[in-house]
């Protein structure tokens, strides 16, 4: 069994492997989510659909793009290191793109660098250490029983970062509740005080794909291609 930071237990390694494999097969249409009913077409994975739009734009417009998704084993290792199962959209996302290599790095977000799995695990632990010390100095009580999207004013084990820069992180909220899987920006001063930016990872990717395709604003910036590279132009204050 794998223990979380608050002492509770998550799925075993075998269970993690089984669930990841089932999700992989479901995404590929291999397994039927309702085996006792007549088979019907599986709905398209919105993360796959929206990242496909983004990847096509990158390949059509930039001089060089190279990226690869993570393996199920790598995702399993990252989930084990972070103490539990992730929202399905996050595992789908990392299967498609596991960061960009330095030699072909792309500024896919205006103010955040896309992480690979190793960086995501490292940044999460770094924030837990930093905010754990802050909470101890302030005498803050542990935040138990909160739901996804709820303000806590600190960094929780269920916050899984996938991008960041200069003390600002984008994370998927893996807590339970109706907003499980929402995307929030964690700020180095105000923590999670601004609340969720997008209700889901796929919603964020949809906005990003629309921005790239139509030249509209994404997170306060508009895209431009300069010397074969993606550049973001500021359109409003942070």
PDB file of N, CA and C in Angstrom, residues 1-99:
ATOM      1  N   UNK A   1       0.838  -1.207   0.000  1.00  0.00           N
ATOM      2  CA  UNK A   1       0.000   0.000   0.000  1.00  0.00           C
ATOM      3  C   UNK A   1       0.868   1.251   0.000  1.00  0.00           C
ATOM      4  N   UNK A   2       0.362   2.344  -0.565  1.00  0.00           N
ATOM      5  CA  UNK A   2       1.073   3.616  -0.599  1.00  0.00           C
ATOM      6  C   UNK A   2       0.403   4.564   0.363  1.00  0.00           C
ATOM      7  N   UNK A   3       1.179   5.245   1.203  1.00  0.00           N
ATOM      8  CA  UNK A   3       0.605   6.161   2.176  1.00  0.00           C
ATOM      9  C   UNK A   3       0.635   7.575   1.663  1.00  0.00           C
ATOM     10  N   UNK A   4      -0.434   8.322   1.931  1.00  0.00           N
ATOM     11  CA  UNK A   4      -0.461   9.741   1.602  1.00  0.00           C
ATOM     12  C   UNK A   4       0.174  10.513   2.734  1.00  0.00           C
ATOM     13  N   UNK A   5       0.338  11.852   2.537  1.00  0.00           N
ATOM     14  CA  UNK A   5       0.983  12.686   3.536  1.00  0.00           C
ATOM     15  C   UNK A   5       0.166  12.786   4.816  1.00  0.00           C
ATOM     16  N   UNK A   6      -1.148  12.583   4.748  1.00  0.00           N
ATOM     17  CA  UNK A   6      -1.948  12.701   5.970  1.00  0.00           C
ATOM     18  C   UNK A   6      -2.163  11.364   6.651  1.00  0.00           C
ATOM     19  N   UNK A   7      -1.431  10.323   6.158  1.00  0.00           N
ATOM     20  CA  UNK A   7      -1.452   9.053   6.839  1.00  0.00           C
ATOM     21  C   UNK A   7      -2.450   8.067   6.293  1.00  0.00           C
ATOM     22  N   UNK A   8      -3.335   8.473   5.371  1.00  0.00           N
ATOM     23  CA  UNK A   8      -4.294   7.551   4.804  1.00  0.00           C
ATOM     24  C   UNK A   8      -3.623   6.713   3.732  1.00  0.00           C
ATOM     25  N   UNK A   9      -4.303   5.651   3.263  1.00  0.00           N
ATOM     26  CA  UNK A   9      -3.701   4.748   2.306  1.00  0.00           C
ATOM     27  C   UNK A   9      -4.385   4.856   0.959  1.00  0.00           C
ATOM     28  N   UNK A  10      -3.587   4.674  -0.092  1.00  0.00           N
ATOM     29  CA  UNK A  10      -4.110   4.693  -1.449  1.00  0.00           C
ATOM     30  C   UNK A  10      -3.979   3.293  -2.029  1.00  0.00           C
ATOM     31  N   UNK A  11      -4.196   3.194  -3.333  1.00  0.00           N
ATOM     32  CA  UNK A  11      -4.201   1.893  -3.969  1.00  0.00           C
ATOM     33  C   UNK A  11      -2.824   1.253  -3.968  1.00  0.00           C
ATOM     34  N   UNK A  12      -2.779  -0.078  -4.015  1.00  0.00           N
ATOM     35  CA  UNK A  12      -1.533  -0.814  -4.114  1.00  0.00           C
ATOM     36  C   UNK A  12      -0.934  -0.625  -5.497  1.00  0.00           C
ATOM     37  N   UNK A  13       0.348  -1.059  -5.653  1.00  0.00           N
ATOM     38  CA  UNK A  13       1.003  -0.944  -6.953  1.00  0.00           C
ATOM     39  C   UNK A  13       0.239  -1.717  -8.015  1.00  0.00           C
ATOM     40  N   UNK A  14      -0.215  -2.934  -7.667  1.00  0.00           N
ATOM     41  CA  UNK A  14      -0.969  -3.727  -8.639  1.00  0.00           C
ATOM     42  C   UNK A  14      -2.251  -3.025  -9.039  1.00  0.00           C
ATOM     43  N   UNK A  15      -2.915  -2.387  -8.057  1.00  0.00           N
ATOM     44  CA  UNK A  15      -4.160  -1.689  -8.360  1.00  0.00           C
ATOM     45  C   UNK A  15      -3.900  -0.485  -9.248  1.00  0.00           C
ATOM     46  N   UNK A  16      -2.800   0.236  -8.967  1.00  0.00           N
ATOM     47  CA  UNK A  16      -2.441   1.375  -9.806  1.00  0.00           C
ATOM     48  C   UNK A  16      -2.222   0.928 -11.248  1.00  0.00           C
ATOM     49  N   UNK A  17      -1.462  -0.185 -11.410  1.00  0.00           N
ATOM     50  CA  UNK A  17      -1.201  -0.681 -12.758  1.00  0.00           C
ATOM     51  C   UNK A  17      -2.499  -1.085 -13.457  1.00  0.00           C
ATOM     52  N   UNK A  18      -3.379  -1.757 -12.695  1.00  0.00           N
ATOM     53  CA  UNK A  18      -4.633  -2.207 -13.271  1.00  0.00           C
ATOM     54  C   UNK A  18      -5.474  -1.023 -13.733  1.00  0.00           C
ATOM     55  N   UNK A  19      -5.576   0.023 -12.892  1.00  0.00           N
ATOM     56  CA  UNK A  19      -6.419   1.158 -13.240  1.00  0.00           C
ATOM     57  C   UNK A  19      -5.859   1.933 -14.419  1.00  0.00           C
ATOM     58  N   UNK A  20      -4.518   2.093 -14.446  1.00  0.00           N
ATOM     59  CA  UNK A  20      -3.900   2.792 -15.573  1.00  0.00           C
ATOM     60  C   UNK A  20      -4.141   2.012 -16.863  1.00  0.00           C
ATOM     61  N   UNK A  21      -3.983   0.660 -16.808  1.00  0.00           N
ATOM     62  CA  UNK A  21      -4.195  -0.150 -17.991  1.00  0.00           C
ATOM     63  C   UNK A  21      -5.647  -0.073 -18.466  1.00  0.00           C
ATOM     64  N   UNK A  22      -6.590  -0.127 -17.523  1.00  0.00           N
ATOM     65  CA  UNK A  22      -7.996  -0.027 -17.877  1.00  0.00           C
ATOM     66  C   UNK A  22      -8.303   1.304 -18.539  1.00  0.00           C
ATOM     67  N   UNK A  23      -7.729   2.398 -17.972  1.00  0.00           N
ATOM     68  CA  UNK A  23      -7.971   3.709 -18.564  1.00  0.00           C
ATOM     69  C   UNK A  23      -7.372   3.790 -19.956  1.00  0.00           C
ATOM     70  N   UNK A  24      -6.161   3.209 -20.128  1.00  0.00           N
ATOM     71  CA  UNK A  24      -5.524   3.214 -21.439  1.00  0.00           C
ATOM     72  C   UNK A  24      -6.391   2.477 -22.456  1.00  0.00           C
ATOM     73  N   UNK A  25      -6.899   1.305 -22.064  1.00  0.00           N
ATOM     74  CA  UNK A  25      -7.730   0.524 -22.966  1.00  0.00           C
ATOM     75  C   UNK A  25      -9.057   1.227 -23.248  1.00  0.00           C
ATOM     76  N   UNK A  26      -9.605   1.886 -22.215  1.00  0.00           N
ATOM     77  CA  UNK A  26     -10.855   2.619 -22.426  1.00  0.00           C
ATOM     78  C   UNK A  26     -10.661   3.760 -23.407  1.00  0.00           C
ATOM     79  N   UNK A  27      -9.523   4.514 -23.225  1.00  0.00           N
ATOM     80  CA  UNK A  27      -9.243   5.623 -24.142  1.00  0.00           C
ATOM     81  C   UNK A  27      -9.109   5.117 -25.576  1.00  0.00           C
ATOM     82  N   UNK A  28      -8.548   3.900 -25.730  1.00  0.00           N
ATOM     83  CA  UNK A  28      -8.346   3.344 -27.057  1.00  0.00           C
ATOM     84  C   UNK A  28      -9.580   2.637 -27.598  1.00  0.00           C
ATOM     85  N   UNK A  29     -10.642   2.571 -26.789  1.00  0.00           N
ATOM     86  CA  UNK A  29     -11.862   1.913 -27.220  1.00  0.00           C
ATOM     87  C   UNK A  29     -11.803   0.408 -27.137  1.00  0.00           C
ATOM     88  N   UNK A  30     -10.813  -0.131 -26.372  1.00  0.00           N
ATOM     89  CA  UNK A  30     -10.656  -1.579 -26.277  1.00  0.00           C
ATOM     90  C   UNK A  30     -11.666  -2.178 -25.327  1.00  0.00           C
ATOM     91  N   UNK A  31     -11.939  -1.502 -24.225  1.00  0.00           N
ATOM     92  CA  UNK A  31     -12.877  -2.040 -23.253  1.00  0.00           C
ATOM     93  C   UNK A  31     -14.146  -1.211 -23.272  1.00  0.00           C
ATOM     94  N   UNK A  32     -15.234  -1.841 -22.958  1.00  0.00           N
ATOM     95  CA  UNK A  32     -16.527  -1.172 -22.901  1.00  0.00           C
ATOM     96  C   UNK A  32     -16.808  -0.780 -21.461  1.00  0.00           C
ATOM     97  N   UNK A  33     -17.028   0.513 -21.138  1.00  0.00           N
ATOM     98  CA  UNK A  33     -17.224   0.912 -19.758  1.00  0.00           C
ATOM     99  C   UNK A  33     -18.472   0.319 -19.132  1.00  0.00           C
ATOM    100  N   UNK A  34     -19.429  -0.167 -19.917  1.00  0.00           N
ATOM    101  CA  UNK A  34     -20.628  -0.792 -19.377  1.00  0.00           C
ATOM    102  C   UNK A  34     -20.788  -2.173 -20.004  1.00  0.00           C
ATOM    103  N   UNK A  35     -20.050  -3.197 -19.497  1.00  0.00           N
ATOM    104  CA  UNK A  35     -19.971  -4.481 -20.177  1.00  0.00           C
ATOM    105  C   UNK A  35     -21.297  -5.211 -20.262  1.00  0.00           C
ATOM    106  N   UNK A  36     -22.273  -4.881 -19.427  1.00  0.00           N
ATOM    107  CA  UNK A  36     -23.538  -5.595 -19.435  1.00  0.00           C
ATOM    108  C   UNK A  36     -24.570  -4.932 -20.351  1.00  0.00           C
ATOM    109  N   UNK A  37     -24.145  -3.910 -21.068  1.00  0.00           N
ATOM    110  CA  UNK A  37     -25.037  -3.244 -22.006  1.00  0.00           C
ATOM    111  C   UNK A  37     -24.511  -3.445 -23.413  1.00  0.00           C
ATOM    112  N   UNK A  38     -25.353  -3.108 -24.375  1.00  0.00           N
ATOM    113  CA  UNK A  38     -24.902  -3.184 -25.756  1.00  0.00           C
ATOM    114  C   UNK A  38     -23.757  -2.217 -25.974  1.00  0.00           C
ATOM    115  N   UNK A  39     -22.777  -2.651 -26.747  1.00  0.00           N
ATOM    116  CA  UNK A  39     -21.611  -1.808 -27.007  1.00  0.00           C
ATOM    117  C   UNK A  39     -22.026  -0.556 -27.755  1.00  0.00           C
ATOM    118  N   UNK A  40     -21.404   0.557 -27.401  1.00  0.00           N
ATOM    119  CA  UNK A  40     -21.645   1.821 -28.090  1.00  0.00           C
ATOM    120  C   UNK A  40     -20.320   2.541 -28.228  1.00  0.00           C
ATOM    121  N   UNK A  41     -20.201   3.429 -29.201  1.00  0.00           N
ATOM    122  CA  UNK A  41     -18.930   4.134 -29.395  1.00  0.00           C
ATOM    123  C   UNK A  41     -18.519   4.903 -28.143  1.00  0.00           C
ATOM    124  N   UNK A  42     -17.233   4.799 -27.766  1.00  0.00           N
ATOM    125  CA  UNK A  42     -16.728   5.551 -26.618  1.00  0.00           C
ATOM    126  C   UNK A  42     -16.625   7.021 -26.979  1.00  0.00           C
ATOM    127  N   UNK A  43     -16.976   7.904 -26.067  1.00  0.00           N
ATOM    128  CA  UNK A  43     -16.839   9.330 -26.357  1.00  0.00           C
ATOM    129  C   UNK A  43     -15.376   9.711 -26.531  1.00  0.00           C
ATOM    130  N   UNK A  44     -15.115  10.670 -27.400  1.00  0.00           N
ATOM    131  CA  UNK A  44     -13.744  11.115 -27.629  1.00  0.00           C
ATOM    132  C   UNK A  44     -13.175  11.721 -26.360  1.00  0.00           C
ATOM    133  N   UNK A  45     -11.906  11.425 -26.083  1.00  0.00           N
ATOM    134  CA  UNK A  45     -11.233  12.011 -24.940  1.00  0.00           C
ATOM    135  C   UNK A  45     -10.983  13.483 -25.253  1.00  0.00           C
ATOM    136  N   UNK A  46     -11.567  14.409 -24.478  1.00  0.00           N
ATOM    137  CA  UNK A  46     -11.403  15.834 -24.817  1.00  0.00           C
ATOM    138  C   UNK A  46      -9.958  16.303 -24.721  1.00  0.00           C
ATOM    139  N   UNK A  47      -9.158  15.699 -23.832  1.00  0.00           N
ATOM    140  CA  UNK A  47      -7.745  16.080 -23.744  1.00  0.00           C
ATOM    141  C   UNK A  47      -7.017  15.690 -25.024  1.00  0.00           C
ATOM    142  N   UNK A  48      -7.265  14.473 -25.510  1.00  0.00           N
ATOM    143  CA  UNK A  48      -6.654  14.021 -26.756  1.00  0.00           C
ATOM    144  C   UNK A  48      -7.078  14.919 -27.914  1.00  0.00           C
ATOM    145  N   UNK A  49      -8.372  15.226 -27.965  1.00  0.00           N
ATOM    146  CA  UNK A  49      -8.894  16.066 -29.053  1.00  0.00           C
ATOM    147  C   UNK A  49      -8.261  17.451 -29.049  1.00  0.00           C
ATOM    148  N   UNK A  50      -8.222  18.086 -27.896  1.00  0.00           N
ATOM    149  CA  UNK A  50      -7.719  19.462 -27.836  1.00  0.00           C
ATOM    150  C   UNK A  50      -6.206  19.511 -27.993  1.00  0.00           C
ATOM    151  N   UNK A  51      -5.490  18.537 -27.420  1.00  0.00           N
ATOM    152  CA  UNK A  51      -4.044  18.536 -27.622  1.00  0.00           C
ATOM    153  C   UNK A  51      -3.716  18.253 -29.088  1.00  0.00           C
ATOM    154  N   UNK A  52      -4.555  17.463 -29.756  1.00  0.00           N
ATOM    155  CA  UNK A  52      -4.355  17.241 -31.183  1.00  0.00           C
ATOM    156  C   UNK A  52      -4.429  18.532 -31.972  1.00  0.00           C
ATOM    157  N   UNK A  53      -5.365  19.398 -31.620  1.00  0.00           N
ATOM    158  CA  UNK A  53      -5.463  20.705 -32.268  1.00  0.00           C
ATOM    159  C   UNK A  53      -4.209  21.537 -32.011  1.00  0.00           C
ATOM    160  N   UNK A  54      -3.741  21.507 -30.764  1.00  0.00           N
ATOM    161  CA  UNK A  54      -2.549  22.287 -30.396  1.00  0.00           C
ATOM    162  C   UNK A  54      -1.318  21.756 -31.122  1.00  0.00           C
ATOM    163  N   UNK A  55      -1.141  20.434 -31.110  1.00  0.00           N
ATOM    164  CA  UNK A  55       0.024  19.831 -31.744  1.00  0.00           C
ATOM    165  C   UNK A  55       0.044  20.115 -33.246  1.00  0.00           C
ATOM    166  N   UNK A  56      -1.120  20.077 -33.883  1.00  0.00           N
ATOM    167  CA  UNK A  56      -1.180  20.382 -35.315  1.00  0.00           C
ATOM    168  C   UNK A  56      -0.755  21.819 -35.578  1.00  0.00           C
ATOM    169  N   UNK A  57      -1.243  22.746 -34.749  1.00  0.00           N
ATOM    170  CA  UNK A  57      -0.855  24.149 -34.938  1.00  0.00           C
ATOM    171  C   UNK A  57       0.655  24.306 -34.749  1.00  0.00           C
ATOM    172  N   UNK A  58       1.217  23.662 -33.729  1.00  0.00           N
ATOM    173  CA  UNK A  58       2.656  23.759 -33.486  1.00  0.00           C
ATOM    174  C   UNK A  58       3.445  23.248 -34.679  1.00  0.00           C
ATOM    175  N   UNK A  59       3.054  22.086 -35.181  1.00  0.00           N
ATOM    176  CA  UNK A  59       3.785  21.501 -36.307  1.00  0.00           C
ATOM    177  C   UNK A  59       3.607  22.308 -37.594  1.00  0.00           C
ATOM    178  N   UNK A  60       2.454  22.947 -37.754  1.00  0.00           N
ATOM    179  CA  UNK A  60       2.198  23.739 -38.958  1.00  0.00           C
ATOM    180  C   UNK A  60       2.889  25.103 -38.931  1.00  0.00           C
ATOM    181  N   UNK A  61       3.172  25.622 -37.738  1.00  0.00           N
ATOM    182  CA  UNK A  61       3.601  27.018 -37.634  1.00  0.00           C
ATOM    183  C   UNK A  61       5.008  27.238 -37.075  1.00  0.00           C
ATOM    184  N   UNK A  62       5.565  26.271 -36.376  1.00  0.00           N
ATOM    185  CA  UNK A  62       6.881  26.469 -35.767  1.00  0.00           C
ATOM    186  C   UNK A  62       7.953  25.727 -36.546  1.00  0.00           C
ATOM    187  N   UNK A  63       9.180  26.235 -36.436  1.00  0.00           N
ATOM    188  CA  UNK A  63      10.278  25.676 -37.216  1.00  0.00           C
ATOM    189  C   UNK A  63      10.684  24.294 -36.737  1.00  0.00           C
ATOM    190  N   UNK A  64      10.530  24.019 -35.441  1.00  0.00           N
ATOM    191  CA  UNK A  64      10.945  22.719 -34.922  1.00  0.00           C
ATOM    192  C   UNK A  64      10.152  22.395 -33.670  1.00  0.00           C
ATOM    193  N   UNK A  65       9.487  21.250 -33.673  1.00  0.00           N
ATOM    194  CA  UNK A  65       8.735  20.801 -32.503  1.00  0.00           C
ATOM    195  C   UNK A  65       9.027  19.326 -32.289  1.00  0.00           C
ATOM    196  N   UNK A  66       9.406  18.975 -31.072  1.00  0.00           N
ATOM    197  CA  UNK A  66       9.668  17.583 -30.750  1.00  0.00           C
ATOM    198  C   UNK A  66       9.195  17.310 -29.336  1.00  0.00           C
ATOM    199  N   UNK A  67       8.266  16.392 -29.188  1.00  0.00           N
ATOM    200  CA  UNK A  67       7.809  16.017 -27.854  1.00  0.00           C
ATOM    201  C   UNK A  67       7.285  14.593 -27.894  1.00  0.00           C
ATOM    202  N   UNK A  68       7.293  13.957 -26.767  1.00  0.00           N
ATOM    203  CA  UNK A  68       6.780  12.594 -26.661  1.00  0.00           C
ATOM    204  C   UNK A  68       6.040  12.448 -25.347  1.00  0.00           C
ATOM    205  N   UNK A  69       5.049  11.584 -25.343  1.00  0.00           N
ATOM    206  CA  UNK A  69       4.296  11.349 -24.131  1.00  0.00           C
ATOM    207  C   UNK A  69       5.012  10.403 -23.186  1.00  0.00           C
ATOM    208  N   UNK A  70       4.548  10.377 -21.946  1.00  0.00           N
ATOM    209  CA  UNK A  70       5.109   9.490 -20.934  1.00  0.00           C
ATOM    210  C   UNK A  70       4.520   8.090 -21.084  1.00  0.00           C
ATOM    211  N   UNK A  71       5.263   7.097 -20.632  1.00  0.00           N
ATOM    212  CA  UNK A  71       4.755   5.731 -20.622  1.00  0.00           C
ATOM    213  C   UNK A  71       3.856   5.531 -19.403  1.00  0.00           C
ATOM    214  N   UNK A  72       3.044   4.481 -19.437  1.00  0.00           N
ATOM    215  CA  UNK A  72       2.194   4.166 -18.284  1.00  0.00           C
ATOM    216  C   UNK A  72       3.037   3.881 -17.040  1.00  0.00           C
ATOM    217  N   UNK A  73       4.202   3.275 -17.239  1.00  0.00           N
ATOM    218  CA  UNK A  73       5.079   3.001 -16.101  1.00  0.00           C
ATOM    219  C   UNK A  73       5.584   4.295 -15.472  1.00  0.00           C
ATOM    220  N   UNK A  74       5.945   5.265 -16.298  1.00  0.00           N
ATOM    221  CA  UNK A  74       6.391   6.555 -15.778  1.00  0.00           C
ATOM    222  C   UNK A  74       5.267   7.268 -15.034  1.00  0.00           C
ATOM    223  N   UNK A  75       4.050   7.197 -15.580  1.00  0.00           N
ATOM    224  CA  UNK A  75       2.913   7.827 -14.913  1.00  0.00           C
ATOM    225  C   UNK A  75       2.623   7.136 -13.591  1.00  0.00           C
ATOM    226  N   UNK A  76       2.683   5.816 -13.582  1.00  0.00           N
ATOM    227  CA  UNK A  76       2.472   5.072 -12.348  1.00  0.00           C
ATOM    228  C   UNK A  76       3.487   5.466 -11.291  1.00  0.00           C
ATOM    229  N   UNK A  77       4.756   5.586 -11.687  1.00  0.00           N
ATOM    230  CA  UNK A  77       5.802   5.987 -10.744  1.00  0.00           C
ATOM    231  C   UNK A  77       5.519   7.374 -10.172  1.00  0.00           C
ATOM    232  N   UNK A  78       5.064   8.297 -11.023  1.00  0.00           N
ATOM    233  CA  UNK A  78       4.767   9.655 -10.563  1.00  0.00           C
ATOM    234  C   UNK A  78       3.576   9.663  -9.615  1.00  0.00           C
ATOM    235  N   UNK A  79       2.554   8.887  -9.920  1.00  0.00           N
ATOM    236  CA  UNK A  79       1.403   8.805  -9.030  1.00  0.00           C
ATOM    237  C   UNK A  79       1.800   8.207  -7.692  1.00  0.00           C
ATOM    238  N   UNK A  80       2.642   7.180  -7.727  1.00  0.00           N
ATOM    239  CA  UNK A  80       3.111   6.580  -6.481  1.00  0.00           C
ATOM    240  C   UNK A  80       3.887   7.606  -5.649  1.00  0.00           C
ATOM    241  N   UNK A  81       4.725   8.394  -6.334  1.00  0.00           N
ATOM    242  CA  UNK A  81       5.536   9.389  -5.632  1.00  0.00           C
ATOM    243  C   UNK A  81       4.700  10.513  -5.044  1.00  0.00           C
ATOM    244  N   UNK A  82       3.519  10.747  -5.608  1.00  0.00           N
ATOM    245  CA  UNK A  82       2.663  11.831  -5.124  1.00  0.00           C
ATOM    246  C   UNK A  82       1.498  11.317  -4.286  1.00  0.00           C
ATOM    247  N   UNK A  83       1.503  10.030  -3.966  1.00  0.00           N
ATOM    248  CA  UNK A  83       0.602   9.514  -2.940  1.00  0.00           C
ATOM    249  C   UNK A  83      -0.788   9.110  -3.353  1.00  0.00           C
ATOM    250  N   UNK A  84      -1.089   8.981  -4.642  1.00  0.00           N
ATOM    251  CA  UNK A  84      -2.442   8.561  -4.982  1.00  0.00           C
ATOM    252  C   UNK A  84      -2.749   8.637  -6.457  1.00  0.00           C
ATOM    253  N   UNK A  85      -3.975   8.295  -6.822  1.00  0.00           N
ATOM    254  CA  UNK A  85      -4.422   8.349  -8.208  1.00  0.00           C
ATOM    255  C   UNK A  85      -4.717   9.782  -8.636  1.00  0.00           C
ATOM    256  N   UNK A  86      -4.455  10.077  -9.887  1.00  0.00           N
ATOM    257  CA  UNK A  86      -4.687  11.405 -10.431  1.00  0.00           C
ATOM    258  C   UNK A  86      -6.010  11.437 -11.200  1.00  0.00           C
ATOM    259  N   UNK A  87      -6.571  12.638 -11.384  1.00  0.00           N
ATOM    260  CA  UNK A  87      -7.713  12.762 -12.301  1.00  0.00           C
ATOM    261  C   UNK A  87      -7.339  12.222 -13.679  1.00  0.00           C
ATOM    262  N   UNK A  88      -8.291  11.589 -14.343  1.00  0.00           N
ATOM    263  CA  UNK A  88      -8.011  10.914 -15.600  1.00  0.00           C
ATOM    264  C   UNK A  88      -7.463  11.860 -16.666  1.00  0.00           C
ATOM    265  N   UNK A  89      -7.939  13.118 -16.666  1.00  0.00           N
ATOM    266  CA  UNK A  89      -7.454  14.043 -17.686  1.00  0.00           C
ATOM    267  C   UNK A  89      -5.964  14.325 -17.528  1.00  0.00           C
ATOM    268  N   UNK A  90      -5.465  14.284 -16.316  1.00  0.00           N
ATOM    269  CA  UNK A  90      -4.043  14.539 -16.110  1.00  0.00           C
ATOM    270  C   UNK A  90      -3.202  13.385 -16.638  1.00  0.00           C
ATOM    271  N   UNK A  91      -3.636  12.147 -16.396  1.00  0.00           N
ATOM    272  CA  UNK A  91      -2.891  11.016 -16.947  1.00  0.00           C
ATOM    273  C   UNK A  91      -2.966  11.014 -18.467  1.00  0.00           C
ATOM    274  N   UNK A  92      -4.125  11.370 -19.028  1.00  0.00           N
ATOM    275  CA  UNK A  92      -4.247  11.464 -20.485  1.00  0.00           C
ATOM    276  C   UNK A  92      -3.290  12.503 -21.044  1.00  0.00           C
ATOM    277  N   UNK A  93      -3.178  13.627 -20.355  1.00  0.00           N
ATOM    278  CA  UNK A  93      -2.310  14.706 -20.808  1.00  0.00           C
ATOM    279  C   UNK A  93      -0.855  14.267 -20.854  1.00  0.00           C
ATOM    280  N   UNK A  94      -0.379  13.634 -19.781  1.00  0.00           N
ATOM    281  CA  UNK A  94       1.026  13.228 -19.757  1.00  0.00           C
ATOM    282  C   UNK A  94       1.310  12.081 -20.721  1.00  0.00           C
ATOM    283  N   UNK A  95       0.300  11.293 -21.086  1.00  0.00           N
ATOM    284  CA  UNK A  95       0.512  10.288 -22.121  1.00  0.00           C
ATOM    285  C   UNK A  95       0.788  10.937 -23.475  1.00  0.00           C
ATOM    286  N   UNK A  96       0.290  12.155 -23.657  1.00  0.00           N
ATOM    287  CA  UNK A  96       0.448  12.857 -24.916  1.00  0.00           C
ATOM    288  C   UNK A  96       1.718  13.692 -24.971  1.00  0.00           C
ATOM    289  N   UNK A  97       2.049  14.341 -23.864  1.00  0.00           N
ATOM    290  CA  UNK A  97       3.220  15.221 -23.834  1.00  0.00           C
ATOM    291  C   UNK A  97       3.834  15.189 -22.447  1.00  0.00           C
ATOM    292  N   UNK A  98       5.118  14.881 -22.394  1.00  0.00           N
ATOM    293  CA  UNK A  98       5.850  14.807 -21.137  1.00  0.00           C
ATOM    294  C   UNK A  98       6.923  15.888 -21.134  1.00  0.00           C
ATOM    295  N   UNK A  99       6.461  17.134 -21.203  1.00  0.00           N
ATOM    296  CA  UNK A  99       7.379  18.263 -21.307  1.00  0.00           C
ATOM    297  C   UNK A  99       7.973  18.358 -22.707  1.00  0.00           C
TER     298      UNK A  99
END
